[in-house]
Coordinates of N, CA and C in Angstrom, one line a residue:
Chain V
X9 N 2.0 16.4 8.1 CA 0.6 16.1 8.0 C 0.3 14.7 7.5
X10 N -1.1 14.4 7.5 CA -1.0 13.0 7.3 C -0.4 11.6 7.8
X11 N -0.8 11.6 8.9 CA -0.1 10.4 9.7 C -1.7 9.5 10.3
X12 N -1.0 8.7 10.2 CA -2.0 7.4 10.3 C -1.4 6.8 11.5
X13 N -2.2 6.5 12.1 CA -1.4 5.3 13.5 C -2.2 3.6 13.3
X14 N -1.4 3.2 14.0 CA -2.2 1.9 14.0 C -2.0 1.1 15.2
X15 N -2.9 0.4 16.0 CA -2.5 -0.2 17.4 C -3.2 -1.8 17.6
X16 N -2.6 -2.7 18.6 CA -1.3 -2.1 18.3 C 0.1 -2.8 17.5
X17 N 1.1 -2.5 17.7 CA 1.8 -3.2 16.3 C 1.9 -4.6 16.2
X18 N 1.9 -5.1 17.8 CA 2.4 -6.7 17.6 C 1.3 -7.3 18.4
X19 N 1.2 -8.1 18.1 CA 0.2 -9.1 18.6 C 0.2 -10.3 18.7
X20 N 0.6 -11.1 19.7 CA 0.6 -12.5 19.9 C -0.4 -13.1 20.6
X21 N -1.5 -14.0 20.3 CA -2.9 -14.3 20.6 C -2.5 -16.2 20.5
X22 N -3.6 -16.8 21.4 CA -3.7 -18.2 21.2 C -5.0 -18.7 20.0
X23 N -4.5 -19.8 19.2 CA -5.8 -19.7 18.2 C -7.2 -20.3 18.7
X24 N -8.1 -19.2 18.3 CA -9.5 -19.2 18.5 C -9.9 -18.0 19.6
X25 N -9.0 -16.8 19.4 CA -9.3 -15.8 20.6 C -9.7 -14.9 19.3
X26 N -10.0 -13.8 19.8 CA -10.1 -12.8 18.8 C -9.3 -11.7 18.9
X27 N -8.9 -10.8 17.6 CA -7.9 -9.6 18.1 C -8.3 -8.4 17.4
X28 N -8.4 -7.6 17.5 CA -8.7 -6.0 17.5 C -7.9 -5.1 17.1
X29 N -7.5 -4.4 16.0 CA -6.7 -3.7 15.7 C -7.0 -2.3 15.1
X30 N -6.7 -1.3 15.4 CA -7.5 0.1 15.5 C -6.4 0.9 14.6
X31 N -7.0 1.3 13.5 CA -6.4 2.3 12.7 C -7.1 4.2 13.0
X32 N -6.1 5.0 13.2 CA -6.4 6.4 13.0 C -5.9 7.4 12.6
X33 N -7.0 7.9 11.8 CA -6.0 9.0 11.2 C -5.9 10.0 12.0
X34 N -4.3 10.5 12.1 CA -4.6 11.4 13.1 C -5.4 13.3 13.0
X35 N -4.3 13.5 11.8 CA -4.5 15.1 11.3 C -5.7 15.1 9.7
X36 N -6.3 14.3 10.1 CA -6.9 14.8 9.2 C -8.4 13.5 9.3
X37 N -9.3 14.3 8.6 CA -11.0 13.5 8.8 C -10.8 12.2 7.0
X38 N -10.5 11.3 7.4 CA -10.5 10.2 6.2 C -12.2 9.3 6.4
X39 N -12.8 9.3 5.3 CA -14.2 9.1 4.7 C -14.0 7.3 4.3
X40 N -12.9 7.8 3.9 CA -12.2 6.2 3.5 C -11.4 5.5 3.9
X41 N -11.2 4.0 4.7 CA -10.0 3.8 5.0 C -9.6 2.5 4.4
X42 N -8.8 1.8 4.4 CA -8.5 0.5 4.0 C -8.0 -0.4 4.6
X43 N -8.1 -1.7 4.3 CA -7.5 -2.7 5.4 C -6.8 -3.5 4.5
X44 N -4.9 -3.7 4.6 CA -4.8 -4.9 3.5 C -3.8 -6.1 4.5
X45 N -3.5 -6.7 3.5 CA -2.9 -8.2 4.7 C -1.3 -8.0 4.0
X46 N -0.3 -8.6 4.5 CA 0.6 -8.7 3.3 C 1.3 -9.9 4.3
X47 N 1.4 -11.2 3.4 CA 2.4 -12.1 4.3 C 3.5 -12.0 3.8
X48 N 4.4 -12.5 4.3 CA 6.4 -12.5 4.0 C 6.5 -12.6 2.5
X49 N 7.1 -12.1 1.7 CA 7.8 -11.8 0.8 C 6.7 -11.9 -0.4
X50 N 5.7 -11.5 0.2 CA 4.6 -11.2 -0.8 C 4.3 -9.4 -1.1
X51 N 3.2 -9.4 -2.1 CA 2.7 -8.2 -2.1 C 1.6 -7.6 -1.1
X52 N 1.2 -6.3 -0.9 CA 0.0 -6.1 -0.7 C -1.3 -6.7 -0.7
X53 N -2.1 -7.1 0.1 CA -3.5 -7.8 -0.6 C -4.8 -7.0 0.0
X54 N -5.5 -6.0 -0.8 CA -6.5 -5.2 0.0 C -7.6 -6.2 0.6
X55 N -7.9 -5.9 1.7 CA -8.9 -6.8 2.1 C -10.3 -6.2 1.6
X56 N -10.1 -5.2 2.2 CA -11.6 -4.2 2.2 C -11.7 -3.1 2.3
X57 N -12.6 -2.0 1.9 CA -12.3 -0.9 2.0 C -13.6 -0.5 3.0
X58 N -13.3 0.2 3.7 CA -14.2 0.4 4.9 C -14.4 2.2 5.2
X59 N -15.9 2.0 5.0 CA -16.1 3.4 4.6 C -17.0 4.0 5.7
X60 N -16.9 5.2 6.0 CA -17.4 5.6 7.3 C -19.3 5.4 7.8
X61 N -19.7 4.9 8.7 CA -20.9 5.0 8.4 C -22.1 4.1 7.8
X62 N -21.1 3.3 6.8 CA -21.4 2.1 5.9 C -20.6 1.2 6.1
X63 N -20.9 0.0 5.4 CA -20.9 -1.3 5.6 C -19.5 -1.4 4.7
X64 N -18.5 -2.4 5.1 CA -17.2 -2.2 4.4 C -17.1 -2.7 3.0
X65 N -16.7 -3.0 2.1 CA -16.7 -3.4 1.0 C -15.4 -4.3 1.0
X66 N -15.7 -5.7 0.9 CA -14.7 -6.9 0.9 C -14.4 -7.2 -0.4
X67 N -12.7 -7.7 -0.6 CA -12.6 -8.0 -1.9 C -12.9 -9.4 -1.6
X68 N -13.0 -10.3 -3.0 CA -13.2 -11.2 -3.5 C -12.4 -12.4 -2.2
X69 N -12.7 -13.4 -1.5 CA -12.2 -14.5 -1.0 C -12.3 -13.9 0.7
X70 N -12.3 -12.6 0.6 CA -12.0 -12.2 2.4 C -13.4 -12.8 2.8
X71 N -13.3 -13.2 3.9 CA -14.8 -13.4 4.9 C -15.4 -12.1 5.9
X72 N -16.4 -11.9 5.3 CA -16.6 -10.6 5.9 C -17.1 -11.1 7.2
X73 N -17.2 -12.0 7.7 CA -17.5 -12.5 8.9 C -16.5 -13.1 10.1
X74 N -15.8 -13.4 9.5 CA -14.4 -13.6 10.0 C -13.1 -12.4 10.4
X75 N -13.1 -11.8 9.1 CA -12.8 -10.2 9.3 C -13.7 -8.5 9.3
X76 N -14.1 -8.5 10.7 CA -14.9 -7.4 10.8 C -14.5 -6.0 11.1
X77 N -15.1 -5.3 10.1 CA -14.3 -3.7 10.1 C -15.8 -3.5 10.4
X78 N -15.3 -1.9 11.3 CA -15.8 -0.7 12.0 C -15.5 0.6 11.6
X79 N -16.5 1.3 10.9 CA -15.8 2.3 10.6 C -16.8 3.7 11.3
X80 N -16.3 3.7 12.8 CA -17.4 4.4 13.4 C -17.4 6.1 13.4
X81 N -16.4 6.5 13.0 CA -15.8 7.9 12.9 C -15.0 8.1 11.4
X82 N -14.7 9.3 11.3 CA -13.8 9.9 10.2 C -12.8 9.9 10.9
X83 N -11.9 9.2 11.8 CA -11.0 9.3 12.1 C -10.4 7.7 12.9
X84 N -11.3 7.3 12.8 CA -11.3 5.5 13.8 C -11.7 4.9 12.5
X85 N -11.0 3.7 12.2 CA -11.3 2.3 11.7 C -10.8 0.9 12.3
X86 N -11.7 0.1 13.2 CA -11.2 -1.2 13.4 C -11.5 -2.3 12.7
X87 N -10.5 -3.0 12.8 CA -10.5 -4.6 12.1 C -10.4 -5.8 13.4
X88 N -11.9 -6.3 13.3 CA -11.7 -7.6 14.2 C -11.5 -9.1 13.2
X89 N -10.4 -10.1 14.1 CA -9.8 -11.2 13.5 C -10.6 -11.7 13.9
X90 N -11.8 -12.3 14.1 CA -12.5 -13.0 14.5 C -11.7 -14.5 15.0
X91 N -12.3 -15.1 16.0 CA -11.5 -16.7 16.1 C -10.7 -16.9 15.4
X92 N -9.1 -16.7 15.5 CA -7.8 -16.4 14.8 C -7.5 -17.8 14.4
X93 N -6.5 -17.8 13.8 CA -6.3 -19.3 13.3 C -4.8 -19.1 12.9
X94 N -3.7 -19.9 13.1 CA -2.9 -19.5 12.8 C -2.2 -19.3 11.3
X95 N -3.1 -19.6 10.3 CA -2.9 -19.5 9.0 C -3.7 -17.5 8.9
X96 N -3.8 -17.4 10.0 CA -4.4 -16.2 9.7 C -3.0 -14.8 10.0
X97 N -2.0 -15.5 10.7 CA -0.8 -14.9 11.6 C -0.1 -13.9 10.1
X98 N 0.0 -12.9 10.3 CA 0.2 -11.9 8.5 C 0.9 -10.4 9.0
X99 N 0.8 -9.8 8.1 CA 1.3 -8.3 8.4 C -0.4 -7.6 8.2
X100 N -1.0 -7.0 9.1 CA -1.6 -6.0 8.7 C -2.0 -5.4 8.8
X101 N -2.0 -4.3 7.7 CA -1.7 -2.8 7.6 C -3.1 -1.9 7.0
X102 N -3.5 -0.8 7.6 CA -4.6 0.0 7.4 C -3.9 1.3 6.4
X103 N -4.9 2.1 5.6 CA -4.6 3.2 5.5 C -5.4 4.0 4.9
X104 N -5.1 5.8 5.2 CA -6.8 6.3 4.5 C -6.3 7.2 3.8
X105 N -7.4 8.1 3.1 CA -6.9 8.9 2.2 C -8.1 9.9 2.9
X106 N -7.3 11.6 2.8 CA -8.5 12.5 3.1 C -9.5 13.0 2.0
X107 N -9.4 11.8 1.2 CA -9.8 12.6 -0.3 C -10.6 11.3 -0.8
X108 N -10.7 11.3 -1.9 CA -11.9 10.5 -2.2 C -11.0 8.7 -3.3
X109 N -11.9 8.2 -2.9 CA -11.5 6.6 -3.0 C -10.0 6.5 -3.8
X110 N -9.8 7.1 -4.8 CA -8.5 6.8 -5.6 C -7.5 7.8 -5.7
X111 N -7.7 8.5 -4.5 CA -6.5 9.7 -4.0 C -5.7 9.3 -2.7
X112 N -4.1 9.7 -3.1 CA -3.3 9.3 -2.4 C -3.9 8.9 -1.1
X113 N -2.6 7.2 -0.6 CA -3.5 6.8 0.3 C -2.2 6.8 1.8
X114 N -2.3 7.7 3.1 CA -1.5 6.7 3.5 C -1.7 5.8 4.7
X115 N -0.5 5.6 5.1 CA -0.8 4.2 5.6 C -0.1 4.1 6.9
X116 N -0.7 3.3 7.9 CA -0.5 3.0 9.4 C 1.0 2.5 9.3
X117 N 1.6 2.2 10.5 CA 2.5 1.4 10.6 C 2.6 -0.5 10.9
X118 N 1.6 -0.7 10.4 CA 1.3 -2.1 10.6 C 0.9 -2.6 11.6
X119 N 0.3 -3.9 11.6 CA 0.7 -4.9 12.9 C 0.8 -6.0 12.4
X120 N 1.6 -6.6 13.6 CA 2.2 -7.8 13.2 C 1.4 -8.9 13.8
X121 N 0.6 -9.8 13.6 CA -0.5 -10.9 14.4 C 0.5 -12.4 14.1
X122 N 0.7 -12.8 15.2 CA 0.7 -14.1 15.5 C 0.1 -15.1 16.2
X123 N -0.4 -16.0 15.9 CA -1.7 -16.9 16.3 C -0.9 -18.1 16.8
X124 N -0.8 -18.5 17.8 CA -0.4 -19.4 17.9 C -0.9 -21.0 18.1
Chain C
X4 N -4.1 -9.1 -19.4 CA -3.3 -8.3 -19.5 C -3.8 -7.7 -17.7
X5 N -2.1 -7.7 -17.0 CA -2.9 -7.2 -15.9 C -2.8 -5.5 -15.5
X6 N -3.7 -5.1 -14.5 CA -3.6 -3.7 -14.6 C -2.8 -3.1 -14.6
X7 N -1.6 -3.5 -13.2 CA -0.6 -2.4 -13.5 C 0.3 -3.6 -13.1
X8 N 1.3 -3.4 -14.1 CA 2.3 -4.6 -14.4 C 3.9 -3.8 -13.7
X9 N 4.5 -4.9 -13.1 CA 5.9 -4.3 -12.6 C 7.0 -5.4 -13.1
X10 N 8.4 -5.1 -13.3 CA 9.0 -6.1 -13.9 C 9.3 -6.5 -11.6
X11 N 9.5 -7.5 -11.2 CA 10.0 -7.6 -9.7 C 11.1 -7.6 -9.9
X12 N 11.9 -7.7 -10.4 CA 13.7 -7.7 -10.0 C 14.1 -8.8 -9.8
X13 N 14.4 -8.9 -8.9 CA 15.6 -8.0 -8.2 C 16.6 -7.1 -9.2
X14 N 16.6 -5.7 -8.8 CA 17.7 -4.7 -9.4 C 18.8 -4.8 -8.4
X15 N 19.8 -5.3 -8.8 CA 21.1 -5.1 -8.1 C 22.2 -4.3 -8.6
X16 N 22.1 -3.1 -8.0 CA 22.9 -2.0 -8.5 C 24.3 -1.7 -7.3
X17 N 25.3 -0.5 -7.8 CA 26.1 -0.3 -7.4 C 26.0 1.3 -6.7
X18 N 26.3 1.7 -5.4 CA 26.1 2.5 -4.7 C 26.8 4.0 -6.1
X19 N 25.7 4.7 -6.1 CA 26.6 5.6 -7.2 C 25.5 5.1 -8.6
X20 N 25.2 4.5 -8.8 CA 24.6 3.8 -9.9 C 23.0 4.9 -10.3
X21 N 23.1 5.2 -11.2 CA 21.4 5.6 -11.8 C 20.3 4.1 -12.1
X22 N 19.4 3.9 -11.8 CA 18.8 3.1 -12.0 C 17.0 3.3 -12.2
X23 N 16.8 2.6 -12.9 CA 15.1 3.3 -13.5 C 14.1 2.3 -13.5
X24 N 13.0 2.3 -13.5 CA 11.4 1.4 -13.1 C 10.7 1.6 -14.3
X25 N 10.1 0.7 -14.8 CA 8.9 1.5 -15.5 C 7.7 0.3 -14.5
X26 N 6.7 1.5 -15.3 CA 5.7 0.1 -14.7 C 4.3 0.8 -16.1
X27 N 3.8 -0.4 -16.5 CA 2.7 -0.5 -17.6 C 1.5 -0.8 -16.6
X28 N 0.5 0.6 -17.2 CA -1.3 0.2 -17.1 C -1.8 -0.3 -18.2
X29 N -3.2 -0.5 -18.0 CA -4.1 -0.7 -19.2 C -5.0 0.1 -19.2
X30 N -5.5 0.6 -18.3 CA -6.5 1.0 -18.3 C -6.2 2.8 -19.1
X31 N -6.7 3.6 -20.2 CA -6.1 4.5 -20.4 C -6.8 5.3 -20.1
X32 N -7.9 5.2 -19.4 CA -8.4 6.4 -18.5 C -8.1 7.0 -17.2
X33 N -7.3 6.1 -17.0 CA -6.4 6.2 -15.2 C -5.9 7.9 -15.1
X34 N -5.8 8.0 -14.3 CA -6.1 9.8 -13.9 C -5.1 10.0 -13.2
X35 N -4.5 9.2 -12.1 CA -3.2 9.5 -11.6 C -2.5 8.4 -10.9
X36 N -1.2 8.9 -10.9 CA -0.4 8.0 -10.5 C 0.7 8.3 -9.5
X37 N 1.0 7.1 -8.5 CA 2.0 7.5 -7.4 C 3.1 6.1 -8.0
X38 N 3.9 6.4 -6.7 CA 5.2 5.9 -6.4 C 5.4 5.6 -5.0
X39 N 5.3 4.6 -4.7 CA 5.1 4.2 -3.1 C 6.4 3.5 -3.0
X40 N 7.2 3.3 -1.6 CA 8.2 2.6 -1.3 C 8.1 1.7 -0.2
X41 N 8.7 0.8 -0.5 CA 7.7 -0.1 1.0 C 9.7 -1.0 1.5
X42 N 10.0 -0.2 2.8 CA 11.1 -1.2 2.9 C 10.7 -2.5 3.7
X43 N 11.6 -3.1 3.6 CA 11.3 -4.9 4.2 C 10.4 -4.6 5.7
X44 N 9.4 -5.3 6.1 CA 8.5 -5.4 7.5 C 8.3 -3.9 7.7
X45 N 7.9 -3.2 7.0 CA 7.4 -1.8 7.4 C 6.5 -1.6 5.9
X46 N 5.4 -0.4 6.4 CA 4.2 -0.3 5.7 C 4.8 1.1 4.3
X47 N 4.3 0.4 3.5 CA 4.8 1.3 2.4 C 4.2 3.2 2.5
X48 N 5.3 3.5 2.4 CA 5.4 5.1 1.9 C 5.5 5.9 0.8
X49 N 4.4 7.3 0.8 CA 4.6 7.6 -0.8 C 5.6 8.3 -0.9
X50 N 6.3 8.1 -2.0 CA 7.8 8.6 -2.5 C 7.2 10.1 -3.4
X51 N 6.2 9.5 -4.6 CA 5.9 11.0 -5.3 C 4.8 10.6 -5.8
X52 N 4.0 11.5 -6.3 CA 2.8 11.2 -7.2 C 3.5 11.9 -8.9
X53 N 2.9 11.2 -9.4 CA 3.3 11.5 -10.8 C 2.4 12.4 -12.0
X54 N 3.3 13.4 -12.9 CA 2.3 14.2 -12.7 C 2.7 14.3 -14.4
X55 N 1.8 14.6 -15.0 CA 2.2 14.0 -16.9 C 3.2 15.4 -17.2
X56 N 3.2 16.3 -16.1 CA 4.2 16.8 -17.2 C 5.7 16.5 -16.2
X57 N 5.4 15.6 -15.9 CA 6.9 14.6 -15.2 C 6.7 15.3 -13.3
X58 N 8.0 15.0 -12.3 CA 7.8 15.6 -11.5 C 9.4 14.9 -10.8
X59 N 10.3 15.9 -10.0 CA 11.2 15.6 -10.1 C 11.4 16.1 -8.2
X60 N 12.0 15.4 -7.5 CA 12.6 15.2 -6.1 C 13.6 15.0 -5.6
X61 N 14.8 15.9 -5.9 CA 15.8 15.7 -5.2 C 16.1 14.5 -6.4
X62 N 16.7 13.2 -5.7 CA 17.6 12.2 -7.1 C 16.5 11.1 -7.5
X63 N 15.4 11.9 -7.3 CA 14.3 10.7 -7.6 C 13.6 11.7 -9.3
X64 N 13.1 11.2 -9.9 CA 12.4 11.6 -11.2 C 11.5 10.8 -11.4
X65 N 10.1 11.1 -11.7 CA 8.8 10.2 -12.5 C 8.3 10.8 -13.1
X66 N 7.7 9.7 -14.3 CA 7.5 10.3 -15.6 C 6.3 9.8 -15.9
X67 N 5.2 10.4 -16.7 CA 4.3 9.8 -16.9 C 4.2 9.7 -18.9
X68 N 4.2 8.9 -19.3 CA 4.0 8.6 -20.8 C 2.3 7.8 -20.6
X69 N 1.8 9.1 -21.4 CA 0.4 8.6 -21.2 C -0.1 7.5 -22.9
X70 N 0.9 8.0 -23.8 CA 0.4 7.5 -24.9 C 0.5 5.8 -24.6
X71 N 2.2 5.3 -24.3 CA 2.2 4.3 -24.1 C 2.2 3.5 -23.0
X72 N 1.3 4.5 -22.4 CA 0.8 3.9 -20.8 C 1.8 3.6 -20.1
X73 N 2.7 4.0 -19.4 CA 3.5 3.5 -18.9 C 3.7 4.6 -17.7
X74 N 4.7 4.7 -16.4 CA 5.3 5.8 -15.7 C 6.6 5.2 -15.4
X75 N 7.5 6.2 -15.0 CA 8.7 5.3 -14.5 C 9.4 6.4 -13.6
X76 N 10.1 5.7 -12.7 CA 10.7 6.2 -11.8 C 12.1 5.9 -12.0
X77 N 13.2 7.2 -11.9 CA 14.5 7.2 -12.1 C 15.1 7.7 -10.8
X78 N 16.4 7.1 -10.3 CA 16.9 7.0 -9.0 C 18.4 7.4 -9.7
X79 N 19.1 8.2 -9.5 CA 20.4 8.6 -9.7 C 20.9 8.9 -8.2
X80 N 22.2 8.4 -8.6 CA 23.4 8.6 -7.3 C 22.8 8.2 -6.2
X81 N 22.4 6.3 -6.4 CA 22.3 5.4 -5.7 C 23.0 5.3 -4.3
X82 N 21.6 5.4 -3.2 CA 22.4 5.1 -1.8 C 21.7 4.3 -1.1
X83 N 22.7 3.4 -0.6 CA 22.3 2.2 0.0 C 21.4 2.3 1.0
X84 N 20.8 3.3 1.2 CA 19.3 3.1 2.1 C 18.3 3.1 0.8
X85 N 18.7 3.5 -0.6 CA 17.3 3.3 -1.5 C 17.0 1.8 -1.2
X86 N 17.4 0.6 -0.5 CA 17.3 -0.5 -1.0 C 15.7 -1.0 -0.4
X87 N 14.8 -0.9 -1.2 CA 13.7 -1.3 -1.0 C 12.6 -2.2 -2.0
X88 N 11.4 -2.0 -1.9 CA 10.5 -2.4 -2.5 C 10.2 -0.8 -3.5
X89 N 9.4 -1.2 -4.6 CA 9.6 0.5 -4.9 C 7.7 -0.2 -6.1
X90 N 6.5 0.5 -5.5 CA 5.4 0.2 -5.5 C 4.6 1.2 -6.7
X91 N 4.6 0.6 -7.8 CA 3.9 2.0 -8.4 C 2.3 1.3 -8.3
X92 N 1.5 2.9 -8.5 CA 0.4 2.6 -8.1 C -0.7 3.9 -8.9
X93 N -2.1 3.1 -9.0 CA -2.8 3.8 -10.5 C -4.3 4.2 -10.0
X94 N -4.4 5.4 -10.2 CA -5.7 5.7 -9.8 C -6.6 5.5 -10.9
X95 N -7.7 4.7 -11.2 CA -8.2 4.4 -12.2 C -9.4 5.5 -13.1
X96 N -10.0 6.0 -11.8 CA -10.7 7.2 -12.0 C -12.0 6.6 -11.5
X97 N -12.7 7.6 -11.6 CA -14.4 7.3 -11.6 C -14.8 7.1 -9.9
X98 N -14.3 7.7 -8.9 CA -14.3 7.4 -7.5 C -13.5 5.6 -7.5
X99 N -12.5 5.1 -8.1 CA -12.2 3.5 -8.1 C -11.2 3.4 -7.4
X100 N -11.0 2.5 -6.3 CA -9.8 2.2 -5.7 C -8.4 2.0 -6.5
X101 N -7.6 2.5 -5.7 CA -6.3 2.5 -6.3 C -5.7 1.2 -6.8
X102 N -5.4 1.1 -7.6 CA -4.3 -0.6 -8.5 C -3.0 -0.5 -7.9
X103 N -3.0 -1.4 -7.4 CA -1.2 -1.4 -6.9 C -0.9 -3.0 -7.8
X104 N 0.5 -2.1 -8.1 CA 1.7 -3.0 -8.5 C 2.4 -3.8 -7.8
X105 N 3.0 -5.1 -8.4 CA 3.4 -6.2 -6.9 C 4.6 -6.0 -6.5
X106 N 5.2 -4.4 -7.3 CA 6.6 -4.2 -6.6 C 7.9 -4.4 -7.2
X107 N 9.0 -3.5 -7.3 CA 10.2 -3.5 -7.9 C 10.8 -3.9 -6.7
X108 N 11.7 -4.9 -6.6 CA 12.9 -4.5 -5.8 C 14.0 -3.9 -6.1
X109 N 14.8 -3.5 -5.5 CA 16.1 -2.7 -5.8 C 17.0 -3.2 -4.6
X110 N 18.1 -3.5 -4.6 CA 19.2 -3.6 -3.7 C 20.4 -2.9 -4.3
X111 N 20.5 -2.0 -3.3 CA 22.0 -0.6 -3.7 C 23.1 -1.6 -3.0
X112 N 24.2 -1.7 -3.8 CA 24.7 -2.5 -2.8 C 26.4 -1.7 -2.5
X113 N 27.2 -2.2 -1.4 CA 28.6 -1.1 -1.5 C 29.4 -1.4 -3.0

């Protein structure tokens, strides 16, 4: 149980297109999902937590205009890259929890965006 | 003081080797805690959730020491697929997004 998908994994785009990346949970209804970035030999960085219904909640420096979550179902969350840039090219990774904001979370299998 | 503090490593151990994690909160209302593992270009996985009266998996063990805020994770009879990122992580309470830690590494080596 508990499987998260994410689509799709790789992505190669020219800069200034836009890209679309769809997180779902599969077996189960998630209220909450999350969007984080991670580039090469870094950590984690949550972007935003995107909650069904409502408006996502962005951490500190993300552009909520630049990166646009959808969170149209308990089971769909999309992240649009708005006009890509290639400082934008990262790992990233969604993931939800069927429980409430600070309960186990898991997580997609990535995507990988490169902007050329 | 940051939330949830990790020493990064690199841990370079020997296949066979017991080897252990701690990782320090601050917050001492935090309510629970996992154990995530994230290998190189792939999205991290939870390993265990940690449970105060400890919680044990096959050659994995986590502990929770609530007095001196800390949890740790113990790995006995080291095998070279443990070689990962190894992510503890803190539920703060109060409906709050989860704290993640910036990650132990570990390399099991032959």
């Amino acid at each position: 149980g508990a499987v998260v998908s994410q689509h799709p994994s790789r992505v190669i785009c020219k800069s200034g297109t836009s890209v679309k990346i769809e997180c779902r949970s599969l077996d189960f209804q998630a209220t909450t999902m999350f969007w984080y970035r991670q580039f090469p030999k870094q950590s984690l960085m949550l972007m935003a937590t995107s909650n069904e219904g409502s408006k996502a909640t962005y951490e500190q420096g993300v552009e909520k205009d630049k990166f646009l979550i959808n969170h149209a179902s308990l089971t769909l969350s999309t992240l649009t890259v708005t006009s890509a840039h290639p400082e934008d090219s990262s790992f990233y990774i969604c993931s939800a929890t069927p429980g409430n904001v600070g309960e186990t979370q898991y997580f997609g299998p990535g995507t990988r965006l490169l902007v050329l | 003081r940051k939330e949830v503090e990790q020493d990064p490593g690199p841990f370079n151990v020997p296949e066979g080797a017991t080897v252990a994690f701690n990782c320090t909160y601050s917050n001492s209302a935090s309510q629970s805690f996992f154990w995530y593992r994230q290998d190189c270009r792939k999205e991290p996985k939870l390993l265990m959730s940690v449970y105060s009266s400890g919680n044990e998996d096959g050659r994995f063990t986590a502990q929770l020491n609530r007095a001196s805020q800390y949890i740790s994770l113990l790995i006995r009879d080291s095998k070279l697929s443990d070689s990962a990122t190894y992510l503890c992580v803190v539920n703060p309470g109060n409906n709050r997004k989860l704290i993640w830690g910036l990650g132990t590494s570990l390399a099991v080596n032959p």
